[in-house]
Short mmCIF file of C-alpha atoms in Angstrom, two decimals:
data_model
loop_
_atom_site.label_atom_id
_atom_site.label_comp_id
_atom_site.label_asym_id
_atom_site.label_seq_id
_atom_site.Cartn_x
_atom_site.Cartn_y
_atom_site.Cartn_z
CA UNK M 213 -62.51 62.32 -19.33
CA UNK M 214 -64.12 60.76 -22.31
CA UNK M 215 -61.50 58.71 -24.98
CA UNK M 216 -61.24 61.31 -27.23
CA UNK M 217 -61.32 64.85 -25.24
CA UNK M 218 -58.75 67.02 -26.32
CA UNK M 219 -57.44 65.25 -28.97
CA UNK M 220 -57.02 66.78 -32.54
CA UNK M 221 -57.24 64.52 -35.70
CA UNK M 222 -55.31 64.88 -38.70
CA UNK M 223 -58.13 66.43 -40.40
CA UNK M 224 -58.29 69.30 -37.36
CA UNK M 225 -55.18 69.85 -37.82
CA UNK M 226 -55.32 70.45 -41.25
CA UNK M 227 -58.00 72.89 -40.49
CA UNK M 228 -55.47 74.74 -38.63
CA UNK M 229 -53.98 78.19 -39.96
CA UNK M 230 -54.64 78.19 -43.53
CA UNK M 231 -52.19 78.67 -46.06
CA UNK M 232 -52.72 78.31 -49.68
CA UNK M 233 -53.72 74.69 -50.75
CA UNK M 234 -54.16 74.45 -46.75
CA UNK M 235 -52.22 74.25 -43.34
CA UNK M 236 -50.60 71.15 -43.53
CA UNK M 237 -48.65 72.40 -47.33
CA UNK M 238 -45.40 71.64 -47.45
CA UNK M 239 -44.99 70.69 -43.50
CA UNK M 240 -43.33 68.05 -42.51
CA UNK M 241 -45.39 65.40 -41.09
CA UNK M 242 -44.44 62.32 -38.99
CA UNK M 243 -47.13 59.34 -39.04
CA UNK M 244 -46.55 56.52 -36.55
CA UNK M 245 -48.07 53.51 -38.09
CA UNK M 246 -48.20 50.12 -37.49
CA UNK M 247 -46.75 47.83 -40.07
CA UNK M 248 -45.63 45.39 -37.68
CA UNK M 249 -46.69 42.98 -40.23
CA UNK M 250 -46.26 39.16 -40.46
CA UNK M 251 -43.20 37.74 -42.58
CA UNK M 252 -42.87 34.52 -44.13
CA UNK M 253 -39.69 32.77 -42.06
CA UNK M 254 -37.97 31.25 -45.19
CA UNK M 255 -39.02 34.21 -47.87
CA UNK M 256 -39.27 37.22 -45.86
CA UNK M 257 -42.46 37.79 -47.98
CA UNK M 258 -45.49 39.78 -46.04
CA UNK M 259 -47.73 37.27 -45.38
CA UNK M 260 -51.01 39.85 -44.14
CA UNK M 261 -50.85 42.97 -45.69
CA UNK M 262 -53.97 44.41 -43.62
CA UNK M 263 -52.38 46.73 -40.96
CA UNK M 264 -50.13 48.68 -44.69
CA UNK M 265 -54.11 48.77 -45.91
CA UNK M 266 -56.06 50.26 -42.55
CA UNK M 267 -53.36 53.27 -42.65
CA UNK M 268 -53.94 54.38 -45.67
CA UNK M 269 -56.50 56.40 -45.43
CA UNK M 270 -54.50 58.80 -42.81
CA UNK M 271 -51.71 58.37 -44.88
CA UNK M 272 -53.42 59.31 -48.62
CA UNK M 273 -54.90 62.41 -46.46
CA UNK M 274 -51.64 63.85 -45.39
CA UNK M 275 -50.41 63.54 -49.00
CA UNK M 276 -53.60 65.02 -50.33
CA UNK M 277 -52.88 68.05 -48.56
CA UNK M 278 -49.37 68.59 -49.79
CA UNK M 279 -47.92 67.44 -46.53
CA UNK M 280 -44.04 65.57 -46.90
CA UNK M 281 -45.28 62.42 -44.98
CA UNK M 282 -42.90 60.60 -42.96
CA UNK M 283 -43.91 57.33 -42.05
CA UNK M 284 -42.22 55.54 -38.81
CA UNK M 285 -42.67 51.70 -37.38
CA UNK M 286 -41.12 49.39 -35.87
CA UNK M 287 -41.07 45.65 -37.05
CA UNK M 288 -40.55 42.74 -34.98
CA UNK M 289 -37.93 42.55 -32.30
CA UNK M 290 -34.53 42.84 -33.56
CA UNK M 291 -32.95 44.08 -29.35
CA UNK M 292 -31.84 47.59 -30.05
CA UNK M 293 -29.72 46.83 -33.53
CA UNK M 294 -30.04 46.59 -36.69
CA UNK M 295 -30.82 43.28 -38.25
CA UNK M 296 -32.21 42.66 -41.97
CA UNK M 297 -34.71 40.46 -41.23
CA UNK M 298 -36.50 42.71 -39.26
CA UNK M 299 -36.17 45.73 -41.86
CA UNK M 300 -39.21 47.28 -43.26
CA UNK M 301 -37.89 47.00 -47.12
CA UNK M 302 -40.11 44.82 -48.42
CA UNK M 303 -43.16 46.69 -46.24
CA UNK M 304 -42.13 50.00 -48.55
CA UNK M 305 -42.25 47.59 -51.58
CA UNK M 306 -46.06 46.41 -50.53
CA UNK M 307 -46.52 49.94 -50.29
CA UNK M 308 -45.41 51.16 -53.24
CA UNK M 309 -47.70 48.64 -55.32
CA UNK M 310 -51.02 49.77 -53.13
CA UNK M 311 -50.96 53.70 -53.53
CA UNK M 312 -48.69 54.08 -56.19
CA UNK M 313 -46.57 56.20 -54.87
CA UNK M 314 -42.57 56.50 -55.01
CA UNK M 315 -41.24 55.50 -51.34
CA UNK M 316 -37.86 56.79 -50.42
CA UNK M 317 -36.16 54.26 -47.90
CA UNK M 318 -33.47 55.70 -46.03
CA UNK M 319 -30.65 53.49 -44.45
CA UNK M 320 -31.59 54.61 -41.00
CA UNK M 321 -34.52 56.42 -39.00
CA UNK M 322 -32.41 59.59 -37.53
CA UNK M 323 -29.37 60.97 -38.85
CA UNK M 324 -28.37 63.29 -42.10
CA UNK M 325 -29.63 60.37 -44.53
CA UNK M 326 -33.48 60.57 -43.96
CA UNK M 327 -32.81 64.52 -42.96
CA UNK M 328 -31.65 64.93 -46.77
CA UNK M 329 -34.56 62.85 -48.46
CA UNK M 330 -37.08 64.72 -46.33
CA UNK M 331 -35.78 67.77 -47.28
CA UNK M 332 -35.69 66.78 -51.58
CA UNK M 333 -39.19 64.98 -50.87
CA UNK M 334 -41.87 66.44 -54.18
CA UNK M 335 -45.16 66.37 -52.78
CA UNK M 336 -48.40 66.27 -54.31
CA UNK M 337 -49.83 69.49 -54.56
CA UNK M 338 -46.53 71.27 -55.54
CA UNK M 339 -47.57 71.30 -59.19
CA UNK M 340 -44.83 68.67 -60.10
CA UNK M 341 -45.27 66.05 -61.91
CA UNK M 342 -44.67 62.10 -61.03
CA UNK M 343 -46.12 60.63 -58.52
CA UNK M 344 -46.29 61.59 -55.22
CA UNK M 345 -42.67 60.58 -52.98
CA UNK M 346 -43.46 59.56 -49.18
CA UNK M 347 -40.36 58.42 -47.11
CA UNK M 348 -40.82 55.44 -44.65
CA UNK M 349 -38.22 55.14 -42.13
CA UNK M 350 -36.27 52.24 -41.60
CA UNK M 351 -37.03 50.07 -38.29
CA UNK M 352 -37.53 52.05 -34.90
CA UNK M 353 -36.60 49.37 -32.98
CA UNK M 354 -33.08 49.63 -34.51
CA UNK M 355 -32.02 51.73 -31.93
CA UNK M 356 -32.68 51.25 -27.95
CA UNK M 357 -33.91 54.47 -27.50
CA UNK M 358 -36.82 53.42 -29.26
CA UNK M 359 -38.13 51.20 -26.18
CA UNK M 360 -36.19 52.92 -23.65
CA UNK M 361 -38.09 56.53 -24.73
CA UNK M 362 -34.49 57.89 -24.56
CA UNK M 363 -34.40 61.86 -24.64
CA UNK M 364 -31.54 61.82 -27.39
CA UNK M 365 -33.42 59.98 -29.57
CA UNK M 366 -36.55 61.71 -29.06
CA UNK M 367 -34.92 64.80 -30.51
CA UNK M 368 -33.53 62.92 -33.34
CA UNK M 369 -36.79 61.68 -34.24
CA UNK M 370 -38.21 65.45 -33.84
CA UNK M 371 -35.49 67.04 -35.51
CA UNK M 372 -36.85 65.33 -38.74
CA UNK M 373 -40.57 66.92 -38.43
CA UNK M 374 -43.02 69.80 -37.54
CA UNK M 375 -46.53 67.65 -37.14
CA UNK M 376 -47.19 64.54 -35.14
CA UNK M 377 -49.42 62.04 -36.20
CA UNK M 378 -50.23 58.70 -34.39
CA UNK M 379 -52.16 56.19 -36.46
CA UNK M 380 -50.43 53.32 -34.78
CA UNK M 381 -53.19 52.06 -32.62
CA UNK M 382 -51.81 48.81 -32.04
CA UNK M 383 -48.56 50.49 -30.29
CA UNK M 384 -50.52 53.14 -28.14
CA UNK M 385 -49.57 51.08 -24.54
CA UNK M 386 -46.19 51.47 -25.19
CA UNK M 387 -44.04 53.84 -23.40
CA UNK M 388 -41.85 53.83 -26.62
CA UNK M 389 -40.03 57.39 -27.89
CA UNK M 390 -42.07 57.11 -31.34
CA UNK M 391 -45.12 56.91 -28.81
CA UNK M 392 -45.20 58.73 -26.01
CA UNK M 393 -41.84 61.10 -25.72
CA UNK M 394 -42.05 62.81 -29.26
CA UNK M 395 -45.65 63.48 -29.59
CA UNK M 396 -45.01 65.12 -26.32
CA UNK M 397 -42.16 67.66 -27.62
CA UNK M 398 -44.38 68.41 -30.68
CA UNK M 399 -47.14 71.20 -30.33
CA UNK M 400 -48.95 70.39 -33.32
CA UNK M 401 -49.98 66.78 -33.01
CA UNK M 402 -53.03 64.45 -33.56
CA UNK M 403 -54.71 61.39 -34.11
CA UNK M 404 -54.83 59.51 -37.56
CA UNK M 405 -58.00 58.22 -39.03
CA UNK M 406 -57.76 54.71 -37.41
CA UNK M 407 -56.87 56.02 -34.55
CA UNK M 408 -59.89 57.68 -34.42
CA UNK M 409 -61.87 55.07 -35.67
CA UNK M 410 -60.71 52.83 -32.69
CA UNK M 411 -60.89 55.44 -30.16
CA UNK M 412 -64.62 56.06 -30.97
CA UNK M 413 -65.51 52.52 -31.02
CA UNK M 414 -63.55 51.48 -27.85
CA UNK M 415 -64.41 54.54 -26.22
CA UNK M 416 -68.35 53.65 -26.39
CA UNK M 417 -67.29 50.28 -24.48
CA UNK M 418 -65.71 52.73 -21.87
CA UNK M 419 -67.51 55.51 -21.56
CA UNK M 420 -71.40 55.00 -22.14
CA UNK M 421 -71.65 51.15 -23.44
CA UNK M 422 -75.41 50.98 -23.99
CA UNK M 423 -76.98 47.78 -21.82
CA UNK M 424 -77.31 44.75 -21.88
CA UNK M 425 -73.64 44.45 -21.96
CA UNK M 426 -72.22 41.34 -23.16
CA UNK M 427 -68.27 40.35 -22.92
CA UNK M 428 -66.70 37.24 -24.24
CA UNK M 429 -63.41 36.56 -23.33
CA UNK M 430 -61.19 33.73 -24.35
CA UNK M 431 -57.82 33.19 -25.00
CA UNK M 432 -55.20 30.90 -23.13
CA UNK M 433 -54.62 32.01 -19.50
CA UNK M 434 -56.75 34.05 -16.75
CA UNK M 435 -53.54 35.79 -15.61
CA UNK M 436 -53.69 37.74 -19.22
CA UNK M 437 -57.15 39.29 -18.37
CA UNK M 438 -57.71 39.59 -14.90
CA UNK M 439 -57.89 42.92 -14.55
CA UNK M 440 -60.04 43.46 -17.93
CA UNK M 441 -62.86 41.14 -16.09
CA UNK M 442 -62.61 42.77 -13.04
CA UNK M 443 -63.11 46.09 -14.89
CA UNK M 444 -66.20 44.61 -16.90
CA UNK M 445 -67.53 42.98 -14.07
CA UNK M 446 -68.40 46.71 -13.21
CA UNK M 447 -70.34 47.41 -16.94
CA UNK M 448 -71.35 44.04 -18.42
CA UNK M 449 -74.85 41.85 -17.50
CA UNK M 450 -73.09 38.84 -18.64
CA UNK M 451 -69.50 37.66 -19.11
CA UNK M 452 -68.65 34.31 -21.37
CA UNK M 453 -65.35 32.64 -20.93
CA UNK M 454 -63.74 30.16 -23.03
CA UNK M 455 -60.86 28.88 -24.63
CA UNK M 456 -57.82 27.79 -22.58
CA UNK M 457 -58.78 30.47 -19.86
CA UNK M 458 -61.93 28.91 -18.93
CA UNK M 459 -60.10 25.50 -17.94
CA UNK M 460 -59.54 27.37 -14.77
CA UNK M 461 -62.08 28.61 -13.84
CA UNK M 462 -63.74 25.05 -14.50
CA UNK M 463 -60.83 23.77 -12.03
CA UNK M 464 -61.46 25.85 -9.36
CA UNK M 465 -65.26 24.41 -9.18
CA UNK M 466 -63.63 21.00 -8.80
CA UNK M 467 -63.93 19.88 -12.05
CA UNK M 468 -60.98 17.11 -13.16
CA UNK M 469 -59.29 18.89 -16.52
CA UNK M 470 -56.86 16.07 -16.83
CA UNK M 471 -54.20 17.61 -19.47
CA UNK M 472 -56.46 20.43 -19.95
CA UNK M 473 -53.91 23.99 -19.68
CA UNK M 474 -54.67 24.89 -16.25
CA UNK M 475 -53.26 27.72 -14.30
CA UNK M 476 -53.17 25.84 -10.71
CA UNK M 477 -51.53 29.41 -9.73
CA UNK M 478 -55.13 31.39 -10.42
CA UNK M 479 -57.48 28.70 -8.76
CA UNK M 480 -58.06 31.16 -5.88
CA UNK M 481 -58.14 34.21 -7.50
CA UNK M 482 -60.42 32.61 -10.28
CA UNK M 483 -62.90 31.33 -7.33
CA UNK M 484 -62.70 35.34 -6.31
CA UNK M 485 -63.82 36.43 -9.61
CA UNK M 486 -66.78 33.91 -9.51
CA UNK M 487 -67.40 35.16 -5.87
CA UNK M 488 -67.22 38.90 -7.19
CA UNK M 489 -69.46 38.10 -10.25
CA UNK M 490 -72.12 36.90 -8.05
CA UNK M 491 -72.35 39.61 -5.77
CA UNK M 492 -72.28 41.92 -8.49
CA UNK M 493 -75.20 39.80 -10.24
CA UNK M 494 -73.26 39.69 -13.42
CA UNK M 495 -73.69 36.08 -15.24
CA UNK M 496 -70.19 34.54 -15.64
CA UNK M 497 -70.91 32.41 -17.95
CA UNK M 498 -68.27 28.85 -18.49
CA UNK M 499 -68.48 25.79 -20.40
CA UNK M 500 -70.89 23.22 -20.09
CA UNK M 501 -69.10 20.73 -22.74
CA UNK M 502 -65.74 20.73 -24.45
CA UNK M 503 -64.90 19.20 -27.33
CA UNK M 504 -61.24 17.45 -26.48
CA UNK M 505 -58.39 15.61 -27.99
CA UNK M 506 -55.11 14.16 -26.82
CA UNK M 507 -52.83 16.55 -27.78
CA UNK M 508 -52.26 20.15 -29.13
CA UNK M 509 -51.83 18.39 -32.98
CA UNK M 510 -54.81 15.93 -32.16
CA UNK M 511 -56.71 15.97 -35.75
CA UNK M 512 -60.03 14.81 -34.00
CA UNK M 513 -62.23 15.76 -30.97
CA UNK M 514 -64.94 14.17 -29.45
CA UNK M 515 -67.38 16.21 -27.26
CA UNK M 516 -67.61 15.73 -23.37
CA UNK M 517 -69.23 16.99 -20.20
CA UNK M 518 -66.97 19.72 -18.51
CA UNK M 519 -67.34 17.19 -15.56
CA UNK M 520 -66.05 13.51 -17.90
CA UNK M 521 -62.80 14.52 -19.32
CA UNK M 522 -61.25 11.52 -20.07
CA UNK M 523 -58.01 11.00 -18.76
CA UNK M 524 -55.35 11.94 -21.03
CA UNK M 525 -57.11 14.80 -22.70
CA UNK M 526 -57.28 18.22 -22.83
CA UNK M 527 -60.27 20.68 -23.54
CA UNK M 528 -59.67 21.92 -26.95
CA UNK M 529 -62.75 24.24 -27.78
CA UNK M 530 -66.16 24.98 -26.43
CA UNK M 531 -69.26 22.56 -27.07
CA UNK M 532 -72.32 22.51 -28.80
CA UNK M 533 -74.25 23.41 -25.44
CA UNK M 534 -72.19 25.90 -24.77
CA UNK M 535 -72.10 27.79 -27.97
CA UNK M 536 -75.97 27.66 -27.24
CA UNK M 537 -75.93 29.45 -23.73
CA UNK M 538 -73.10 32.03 -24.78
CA UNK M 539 -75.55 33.04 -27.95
CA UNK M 540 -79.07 33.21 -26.01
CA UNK M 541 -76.79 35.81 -23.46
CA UNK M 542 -75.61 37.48 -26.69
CA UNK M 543 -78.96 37.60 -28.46
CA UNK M 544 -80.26 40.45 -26.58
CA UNK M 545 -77.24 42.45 -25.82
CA UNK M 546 -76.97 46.05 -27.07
CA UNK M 547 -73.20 45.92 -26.69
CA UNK M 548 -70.99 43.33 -27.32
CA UNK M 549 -66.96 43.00 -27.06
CA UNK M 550 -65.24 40.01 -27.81
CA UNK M 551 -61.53 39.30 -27.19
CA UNK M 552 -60.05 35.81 -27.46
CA UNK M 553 -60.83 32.75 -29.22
CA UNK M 554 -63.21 29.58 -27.67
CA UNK M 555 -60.44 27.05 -28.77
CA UNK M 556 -57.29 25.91 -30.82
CA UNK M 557 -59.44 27.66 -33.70
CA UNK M 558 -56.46 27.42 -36.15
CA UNK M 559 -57.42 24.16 -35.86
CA UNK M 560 -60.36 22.65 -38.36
CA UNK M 561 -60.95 19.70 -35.13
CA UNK M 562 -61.29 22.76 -32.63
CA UNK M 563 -62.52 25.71 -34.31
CA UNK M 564 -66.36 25.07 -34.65
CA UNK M 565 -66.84 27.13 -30.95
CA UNK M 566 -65.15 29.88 -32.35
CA UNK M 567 -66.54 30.20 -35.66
CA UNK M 568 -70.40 29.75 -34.09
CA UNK M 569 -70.07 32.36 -31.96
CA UNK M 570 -68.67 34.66 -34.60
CA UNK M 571 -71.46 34.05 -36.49
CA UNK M 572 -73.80 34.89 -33.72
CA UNK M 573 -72.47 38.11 -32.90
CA UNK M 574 -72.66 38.99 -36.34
CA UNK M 575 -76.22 38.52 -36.04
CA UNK M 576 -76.71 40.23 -33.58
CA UNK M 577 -78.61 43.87 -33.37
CA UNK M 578 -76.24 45.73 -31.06
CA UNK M 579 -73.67 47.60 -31.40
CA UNK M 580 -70.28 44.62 -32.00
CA UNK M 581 -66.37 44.97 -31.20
CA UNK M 582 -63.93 42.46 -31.83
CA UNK M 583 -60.68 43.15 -29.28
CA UNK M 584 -58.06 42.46 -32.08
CA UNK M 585 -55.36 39.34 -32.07
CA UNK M 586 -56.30 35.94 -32.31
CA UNK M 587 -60.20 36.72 -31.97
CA UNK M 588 -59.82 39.32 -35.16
CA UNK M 589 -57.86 36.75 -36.84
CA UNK M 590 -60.61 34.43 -36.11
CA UNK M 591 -63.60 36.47 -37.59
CA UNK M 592 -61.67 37.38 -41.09
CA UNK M 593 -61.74 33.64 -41.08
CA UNK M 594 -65.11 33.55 -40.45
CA UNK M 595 -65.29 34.74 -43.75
CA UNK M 596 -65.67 38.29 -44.81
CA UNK M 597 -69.92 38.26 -44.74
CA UNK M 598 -69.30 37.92 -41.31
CA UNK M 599 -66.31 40.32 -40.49
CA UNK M 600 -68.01 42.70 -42.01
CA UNK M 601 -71.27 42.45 -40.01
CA UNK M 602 -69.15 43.64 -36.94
CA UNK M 603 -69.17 47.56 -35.89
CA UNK M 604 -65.95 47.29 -35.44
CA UNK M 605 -62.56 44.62 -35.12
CA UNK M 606 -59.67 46.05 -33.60
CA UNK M 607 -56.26 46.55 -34.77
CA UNK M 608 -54.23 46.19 -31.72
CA UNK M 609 -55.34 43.17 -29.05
CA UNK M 610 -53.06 44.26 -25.87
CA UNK M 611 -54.30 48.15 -26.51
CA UNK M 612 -57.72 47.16 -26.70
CA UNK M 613 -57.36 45.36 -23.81
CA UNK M 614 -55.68 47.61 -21.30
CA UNK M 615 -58.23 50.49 -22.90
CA UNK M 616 -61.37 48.78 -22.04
CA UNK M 617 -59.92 48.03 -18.72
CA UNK M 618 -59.57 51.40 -17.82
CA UNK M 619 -55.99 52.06 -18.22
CA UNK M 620 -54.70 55.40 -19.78
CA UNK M 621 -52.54 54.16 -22.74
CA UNK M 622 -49.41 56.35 -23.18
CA UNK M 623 -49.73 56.87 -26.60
CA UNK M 624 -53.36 58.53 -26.03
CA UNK M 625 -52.34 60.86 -23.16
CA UNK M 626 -49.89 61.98 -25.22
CA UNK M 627 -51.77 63.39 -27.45
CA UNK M 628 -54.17 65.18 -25.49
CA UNK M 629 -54.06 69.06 -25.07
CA UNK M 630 -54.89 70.71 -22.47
CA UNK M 631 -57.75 72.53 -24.82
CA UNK M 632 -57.51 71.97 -28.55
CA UNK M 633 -57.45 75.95 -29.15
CA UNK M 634 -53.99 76.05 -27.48
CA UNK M 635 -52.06 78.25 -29.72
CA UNK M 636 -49.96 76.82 -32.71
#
């Protein structure tokens, strides 16, 4: 079954019955985003605005059409309770300033307090005048049923809409009840624009990626994507491993790492994947250099053979040679996907692996996804000539990941119909 079979999108489902002004007048219509945004510990300011900005579009639609848009997330993890500094107040204020529009913040996300805003909501096309009122729900992860897909709260979250809309791509492998359980008890339900956006990019990676297929996968341990290169050693012509990750795999050839993060737990299976990668004639492509310090706050490197670590060092970030094999594998590829950085790239010592390679993807002819995470945090740093030059970056790292390894993500399946003409 392809990514996106049998899944409606907001704009199907406003294609729905028609009414005056259109189908989606005057309903009530949930929106699972993701402003799981990053807080500044000692202001509480938002710190990255960018996953507010990639849902508007979805969220400007459903207005558009008259819709009372009800907009759900969770923040953080704040166990089951409330707890202020995980609330999404200051995520409505941000909001407010980028569309304009009045946002109603009930005290809670279920109960007779966002039931009676809901209800008073004005809405765009009702001839009114002011701007247009959305209500965003306080933190879903204020109750436990949230995480623990409780029945009870299910209902509580349905009782407050008619239409389901996910545009939380970023939460999609979670199980949660704002997920998975209330899309499910909702017959008229669908996929936001990002949503959308993500599943057609991922889904090429899945589905039909055109070849050569190139993957580059970094990050800090092998444990974390195991299963995604076992899945790619099916689909790619060449995999390139760096960062922290590829310390292992260096290991389990014998090489001496020193302090180097090694997972002495993986050595076997990472001589397996080698083993697997051979007989599947896919290049797994590691390290020939790293540039290494002599600690995680070292403010220097010096480059090194993968095989003359000096003792009392760690690898850091890919070298110069390296960065030169990984880009002549990427140069001809016709698909590329790239999660997880080459090195401590937050680092101005350690981040020249990282940053190369960005650059050379963004050169490059094929079609170009960035995973999400540290790797999408990477290429905006890259500088925007550069993030832009990619098809497409991600919005959600562990969903990306468990996607193009084959999983089904709960928060997809639960969308699906079993044919999109099922009645309304």
């Amino acid at each position: 079954m392809g990514t996106l079979d049998n899944i409606s999108t907001i704009q199907q489902l406003e294609l729905g019955p028609l009414e005056e002004g259109g189908w989606l007048q005057s309903k009530r219509v949930f929106i699972r985003v993701d402003f799981n945004v990053p807080l500044d510990k000692k202001t509480g300011e938002i710190t990255d605005d960018s996953r507010i900005r990639a849902a508007l579009p979805t969220i400007q639609f459903a207005v558009e059409a008259g819709a009372k848009v009800i907009l759900a997330s969770h923040l953080g993890r704040p166990k089951g309770k409330p707890d202020d500094k995980y609330s999404l107040e200051p995520v409505g204020g941000r909001l407010a300033e980028l569309t304009g529009y009045d946002i109603h913040f009930p005290e809670d996300c279920i109960g007779d307090a966002p039931k009676k805003v809901i209800h008073d909501l004005r809405i765009a096309a009702s001839g009114s005048h002011g701007a247009p009122q959305v209500v965003l729900l306080e933190n879903l992860r204020f109750h436990e049923g949230e995480e623990k897909n409780d029945e009870a709260f299910v209902k509580a979250l349905g009782d407050l809409c008619d239409v389901y809309v996910d545009d939380a791509f970023g939460a999609m492998h979670r199980a949660h009840a704002s997920v998975d359980g209330l899309p499910r008890s909702k017959k008229d339900r669908g996929a936001g624009m990002l949503v959308e956006k993500e599943l057609a990019a991922l889904g090429r990676l899945v589905d039909a990626p055109e070849k050569p297929f190139v993957a580059v996968l970094g990050g800090a341990k092998v444990s974390d994507k195991i299963a995604v290169i076992e899945a790619l050693l099916g689909r790619c012509s060449a995999i390139c491993i760096g960062g922290a990750m590829a310390n292992t795999f260096l290991a389990a050839q014998g090489r001496n790492m020193q302090k180097s993060l090694v997972e002495d737990d993986k050595l076997a299976l990472a001589r397996t994947l080698l083993n697997k990668a051979d007989d599947a004639g896919v290049d797994l492509l590691l390290p020939s250099d790293v540039v290494v310090g002599d600690s995680l706050s070292a403010t220097s490197g010096k480059t090194v053979h993968v095989s003359a670590v000096p003792e009392g060092h760690m690898a850091l970030d890919i070298g110069p040679d390296s960065v030169a094999t990984f880009t002549r594998a990427l140069q001809s590829a016709k698909t590329i996907f790239w999660n997880g950085p080459m090195g401590l790239f937050e680092s101005k010592a350690f981040a020249a692996g990282t940053m190369s390679l960005a650059e050379a993807m963004s050169g490059v002819d094929g079609f170009t996804v960035v995973g999400g995470g540290d790797s999408a945090a990477a290429v905006h740093r890259a500088g925007e000539a550069i993030a832009n030059a990619f098809d497409h970056i991600s919005t959600g790292g562990g969903a990306s990941l468990e996607l193009v390894e084959g999983k089904k993500l709960p928060g997809i399946e639960a969308l699906r119909h079993k044919t999109l003409s099922a009645e309304r």
